[in-house]
Short mmCIF file of C-alpha atoms in Angstrom, two decimals:
data_model
loop_
_atom_site.label_atom_id
_atom_site.label_comp_id
_atom_site.label_asym_id
_atom_site.label_seq_id
_atom_site.Cartn_x
_atom_site.Cartn_y
_atom_site.Cartn_z
CA MET A 1 -6.11 -2.40 27.94
CA SER A 2 -7.96 -0.38 25.32
CA TYR A 3 -7.14 -1.08 21.69
CA LEU A 4 -9.88 1.23 20.43
CA PRO A 5 -7.62 3.53 18.34
CA LEU A 6 -6.17 0.50 16.55
CA LEU A 7 -9.57 -1.13 16.12
CA ILE A 8 -10.84 2.06 14.45
CA SER A 9 -7.75 2.59 12.28
CA LEU A 10 -7.26 -0.95 11.00
CA PRO A 11 -10.55 -1.14 8.99
CA VAL A 12 -9.76 2.23 7.38
CA LEU A 13 -6.33 0.96 6.29
CA MET A 14 -7.81 -2.30 5.00
CA ILE A 15 -10.48 -0.51 2.96
CA ASP A 16 -7.92 1.81 1.42
CA GLY A 17 -5.62 -1.15 0.72
CA LEU A 18 -8.44 -3.01 -1.02
CA ILE A 19 -9.17 0.08 -3.10
CA GLU A 20 -5.50 0.16 -4.11
CA VAL A 21 -5.56 -3.53 -5.06
CA GLY A 22 -8.72 -2.89 -7.09
CA PHE A 23 -7.16 0.04 -8.94
CA VAL A 24 -4.02 -1.91 -9.82
CA GLY A 25 -6.07 -4.96 -10.78
CA SER A 26 -8.22 -2.90 -13.13
CA MET A 27 -5.10 -1.55 -14.83
CA VAL A 28 -3.67 -5.05 -15.24
CA GLY A 29 -6.98 -6.24 -16.66
CA PHE A 30 -7.04 -3.38 -19.17
CA LEU A 31 -3.44 -4.07 -20.23
CA HIS A 32 -4.16 -7.75 -20.80
CA ASP A 33 -7.56 -7.24 -22.43
CA ARG A 34 -8.20 -4.13 -24.51
CA ALA A 35 -4.60 -2.89 -24.61
CA GLY A 36 -3.49 -6.29 -25.82
CA LYS A 37 -5.16 -5.44 -29.12
CA SER A 38 -4.65 -2.49 -31.45
CA PHE A 39 -5.95 1.07 -31.80
CA THR A 40 -6.65 2.46 -35.27
CA VAL A 41 -4.89 5.78 -35.89
CA ASP A 42 -5.99 8.15 -38.68
CA ALA A 43 -2.55 9.52 -39.55
CA PRO A 44 -2.09 12.12 -42.32
CA SER A 45 -0.11 9.56 -44.30
CA GLY A 46 -2.90 7.02 -43.95
CA PRO A 47 -4.53 4.93 -41.20
CA PHE A 48 -2.59 2.24 -39.38
CA ASN A 49 -3.03 0.00 -36.36
CA LEU A 50 -1.05 0.86 -33.23
CA HIS A 51 -0.42 -1.99 -30.81
CA GLY A 52 -2.05 -1.18 -27.47
CA LYS A 53 1.19 -1.62 -25.50
CA PRO A 54 4.69 -0.31 -26.22
CA ALA A 55 7.79 -2.50 -26.19
CA GLY A 56 9.24 -0.52 -23.27
CA LEU A 57 6.29 -0.80 -20.88
CA LEU A 58 7.25 -0.35 -17.19
CA VAL A 59 5.11 -2.32 -14.74
CA ASP A 60 7.30 -2.97 -11.67
CA GLN A 61 5.85 0.07 -9.89
CA GLY A 62 2.42 -1.51 -10.20
CA HIS A 63 3.66 -4.77 -8.68
CA THR A 64 5.30 -2.85 -5.84
CA SER A 65 2.14 -0.86 -5.14
CA ASN A 66 0.02 -4.00 -5.24
CA GLY A 67 2.42 -5.71 -2.84
CA ALA A 68 2.33 -2.74 -0.45
CA ALA A 69 -1.48 -2.72 -0.47
CA GLY A 70 -1.72 -6.49 0.01
CA THR A 71 0.75 -6.34 2.89
CA ALA A 72 -1.30 -3.59 4.55
CA VAL A 73 -4.52 -5.58 4.21
CA ILE A 74 -3.25 -9.00 5.27
CA LEU A 75 -0.19 -8.58 7.51
CA VAL A 76 -1.26 -5.33 9.15
CA GLY A 77 -5.06 -5.50 8.97
CA ILE A 78 -6.11 -9.13 9.30
CA LEU A 79 -3.12 -10.17 11.42
CA GLY A 80 -3.65 -7.04 13.51
CA PHE A 81 -7.19 -8.05 14.44
CA LEU A 82 -6.00 -11.57 15.30
CA THR A 83 -3.16 -10.14 17.40
CA ILE A 84 -5.48 -7.85 19.36
CA TRP A 85 -7.89 -10.74 19.92
CA HIS A 86 -4.97 -12.82 21.22
CA GLU A 87 -3.80 -10.02 23.53
CA ARG A 88 -7.28 -9.51 24.98
CA ARG A 89 -7.73 -13.24 25.52
CA ARG A 90 -4.32 -13.45 27.16
CA THR A 91 -5.14 -10.51 29.43
CA ARG A 92 -8.40 -12.08 30.61
CA LYS A 93 -6.52 -15.24 31.59
CA THR A 94 -3.47 -13.69 33.28
CA SER A 95 -4.58 -10.35 34.73
CA PRO A 96 -8.31 -9.71 34.21
CA THR A 97 -8.39 -6.69 36.59
CA THR A 98 -5.37 -4.94 35.04
CA THR A 99 -5.94 -2.32 32.35
CA ILE A 100 -2.30 -2.36 31.18
CA HIS A 101 -0.07 -5.40 30.78
CA PRO A 102 3.16 -6.37 29.02
CA HIS A 103 2.59 -7.52 25.48
CA SER A 104 3.36 -10.90 24.01
CA GLY A 105 6.00 -11.66 21.40
CA LEU A 106 3.22 -11.83 18.80
CA PHE A 107 2.31 -8.19 19.41
CA THR A 108 5.96 -7.17 19.17
CA PHE A 109 6.28 -9.10 15.89
CA TRP A 110 3.13 -7.48 14.51
CA THR A 111 4.37 -4.02 15.51
CA ILE A 112 7.56 -4.62 13.52
CA LEU A 113 5.39 -5.68 10.54
CA THR A 114 3.42 -2.42 10.72
CA ILE A 115 6.66 -0.44 10.47
CA LEU A 116 7.95 -2.55 7.57
CA SER A 117 4.60 -2.23 5.79
CA ALA A 118 4.66 1.57 6.08
CA MET A 119 8.22 1.60 4.71
CA LEU A 120 7.17 -0.61 1.77
CA THR A 121 4.28 1.75 0.98
CA LEU A 122 6.66 4.71 1.13
CA ALA A 123 9.03 2.94 -1.27
CA ALA A 124 6.15 2.21 -3.66
CA LEU A 125 4.98 5.82 -3.45
CA ILE A 126 8.42 7.28 -4.20
CA TYR A 127 9.14 4.72 -6.92
CA THR A 128 5.83 5.29 -8.70
CA PHE A 129 5.94 9.09 -8.63
CA VAL A 130 9.60 9.29 -9.65
CA LEU A 131 9.11 6.85 -12.52
CA THR A 132 6.01 8.70 -13.71
CA ALA A 133 7.87 12.02 -13.62
CA GLN A 134 10.86 10.59 -15.48
CA THR A 135 8.69 9.33 -18.34
CA ASP A 136 6.28 12.26 -18.47
CA ASN A 137 5.70 14.50 -21.49
CA GLN A 138 6.81 11.88 -24.00
CA THR A 139 5.12 11.70 -27.38
CA ILE A 140 4.57 8.96 -29.91
CA ASP A 141 6.30 9.53 -33.26
CA LEU A 142 3.65 8.77 -35.91
CA ALA A 143 6.28 7.77 -38.51
CA VAL A 144 7.92 5.31 -36.13
CA ALA A 145 4.54 3.98 -35.00
CA ALA A 146 3.33 3.50 -38.58
CA ALA A 147 6.54 1.69 -39.48
CA ASN A 148 6.03 -0.64 -36.50
CA SER A 149 2.28 -1.14 -36.76
CA ASP A 150 0.45 -4.05 -35.17
CA PRO A 151 1.48 -6.79 -34.45
CA LEU A 152 4.75 -4.96 -33.69
CA MET A 153 4.96 -2.78 -30.58
CA TYR A 154 6.07 0.85 -30.53
CA PRO A 155 9.86 0.54 -29.98
CA ASP A 156 10.97 3.95 -28.70
CA ASP A 157 11.38 5.10 -25.08
CA LYS A 158 10.24 3.65 -21.77
CA TRP A 159 6.65 4.13 -20.66
CA THR A 160 4.54 3.79 -17.56
CA PRO A 161 1.01 2.63 -18.47
CA GLU A 162 -0.35 6.03 -17.44
CA ASN A 163 2.04 8.06 -19.60
CA TRP A 164 1.70 5.70 -22.55
CA PHE A 165 -2.06 6.10 -22.71
CA VAL A 166 -1.80 9.87 -22.25
CA ALA A 167 0.38 9.85 -25.37
CA VAL A 168 -2.04 7.54 -27.19
CA LEU A 169 -4.89 9.95 -26.45
CA ALA A 170 -2.88 12.71 -28.16
CA LEU A 171 -2.99 10.72 -31.42
CA PRO A 172 -5.81 11.07 -34.00
CA LEU A 173 -7.62 7.87 -32.96
CA ALA A 174 -10.23 6.67 -35.40
CA HIS A 175 -12.80 5.46 -32.85
CA ASP A 176 -14.40 7.51 -30.06
CA SER A 177 -15.00 4.30 -28.11
CA ASP A 178 -11.22 3.84 -27.84
CA ARG A 179 -10.86 7.35 -26.45
CA ARG A 180 -13.61 6.71 -23.94
CA ASP A 181 -12.07 3.42 -22.76
CA ILE A 182 -8.62 4.98 -22.41
CA ARG A 183 -9.93 8.00 -20.47
CA ASN A 184 -11.87 5.78 -18.06
CA ASN A 185 -8.87 3.57 -17.39
CA LEU A 186 -6.53 6.54 -17.08
CA ARG A 187 -8.61 7.74 -14.13
CA LEU A 188 -8.04 4.39 -12.43
CA MET A 189 -4.31 4.44 -13.19
CA ARG A 190 -3.96 7.90 -11.69
CA GLY A 191 -6.14 6.75 -8.81
CA TRP A 192 -3.82 3.96 -7.73
CA ARG A 193 -0.83 6.30 -7.93
CA TRP A 194 -2.40 9.02 -5.77
CA ASN A 195 -4.04 6.54 -3.41
CA LEU A 196 -0.58 5.52 -2.23
CA ILE A 197 -0.43 8.79 -0.26
CA PRO A 198 -3.36 8.07 2.12
CA LEU A 199 -2.29 4.43 2.26
CA PHE A 200 1.11 5.55 3.55
CA ILE A 201 -0.44 8.03 6.02
CA PHE A 202 -2.77 5.38 7.46
CA GLY A 203 0.11 2.90 7.63
CA VAL A 204 2.35 5.32 9.53
CA GLY A 205 -0.50 6.17 11.91
CA ILE A 206 -1.13 2.51 12.75
CA ALA A 207 2.59 1.84 13.16
CA GLY A 208 2.79 4.79 15.57
CA LEU A 209 -0.19 3.51 17.59
CA ALA A 210 1.30 0.01 17.74
CA VAL A 211 4.69 1.30 18.91
CA TRP A 212 3.02 3.54 21.51
CA GLU A 213 0.96 0.60 22.79
CA LEU A 214 4.03 -1.63 22.94
CA PHE A 215 6.10 0.87 24.93
CA ARG A 216 3.16 1.62 27.21
CA GLY A 217 3.05 -2.04 28.19
CA ARG A 218 6.81 -2.19 28.71
CA LYS A 219 6.77 1.00 30.81
CA TRP A 220 4.08 -0.53 32.99
CA MET A 221 6.18 -3.67 33.34
CA ARG A 222 9.25 -1.66 34.45
CA THR A 223 7.11 0.25 36.95
CA ARG A 224 5.72 -2.95 38.43
CA THR A 225 9.21 -4.43 38.66
CA THR A 226 10.54 -1.32 40.43
CA GLU A 227 7.59 -1.31 42.83
CA GLY A 228 8.12 -4.99 43.55
CA GLU A 229 11.79 -4.47 44.30
CA SER A 230 10.95 -1.56 46.64
CA VAL A 231 8.40 -3.65 48.54
CA GLU A 232 10.85 -6.52 48.84
CA LYS A 233 13.58 -4.21 50.20
CA PHE A 234 11.10 -2.74 52.70
CA ARG A 235 10.12 -6.19 53.94
CA HIS A 236 13.76 -7.25 54.18
CA SER A 237 14.69 -4.17 56.24
CA GLY A 238 11.68 -4.75 58.52
CA ASN A 239 12.72 -8.33 59.20
CA GLN A 240 16.26 -7.24 60.10
CA SER A 241 14.98 -4.71 62.61
#
């Protein structure tokens, strides 16, 4: 039995999943490192230090996206290669001359995992885009920010990391290096959000291939069973005559 389409698709999914994990990890690193400190703002009323993170920072969408990517890499990708290796080994032992054979329970279990993984990625995609849209176009009130300067966090509204730093960039920051760091990390934050789309497409494609392969094996099994019953009936009728 040829698993070539799956063997080609699985590495693509794993690479994209690792890219997603890297994007989310870079955002987490930035939040814990540079954003854990303050940015100096040259406000008209005088400079003040703005804490790098707001009090209402939303991060669950990042955890969900990271979980979806990790699931795609480990449970779909790595386990998928092990499952195909097991199926090929099993075929060589049981029916080495047969190109199609019924699949094991492990392959059925892995196929279910591919479907669940694609659904998790879809949930992460919808969750992330909806949350980003709901918190878009918010601005930071300079008076409120100055009254809650570092070490206090900006208290108003709820923010995704991406939308928070877009709003921070709209402020009169004192240092160009801060602007440069924020712009660079904003590209990565947008990257992990948009990368969920190809991750979902690849996941659905692999789930479809796995389901097709599973039903192909079961169809072959039903055909063999029907043929066996027909041969047995023919032999039985011949013996009676």
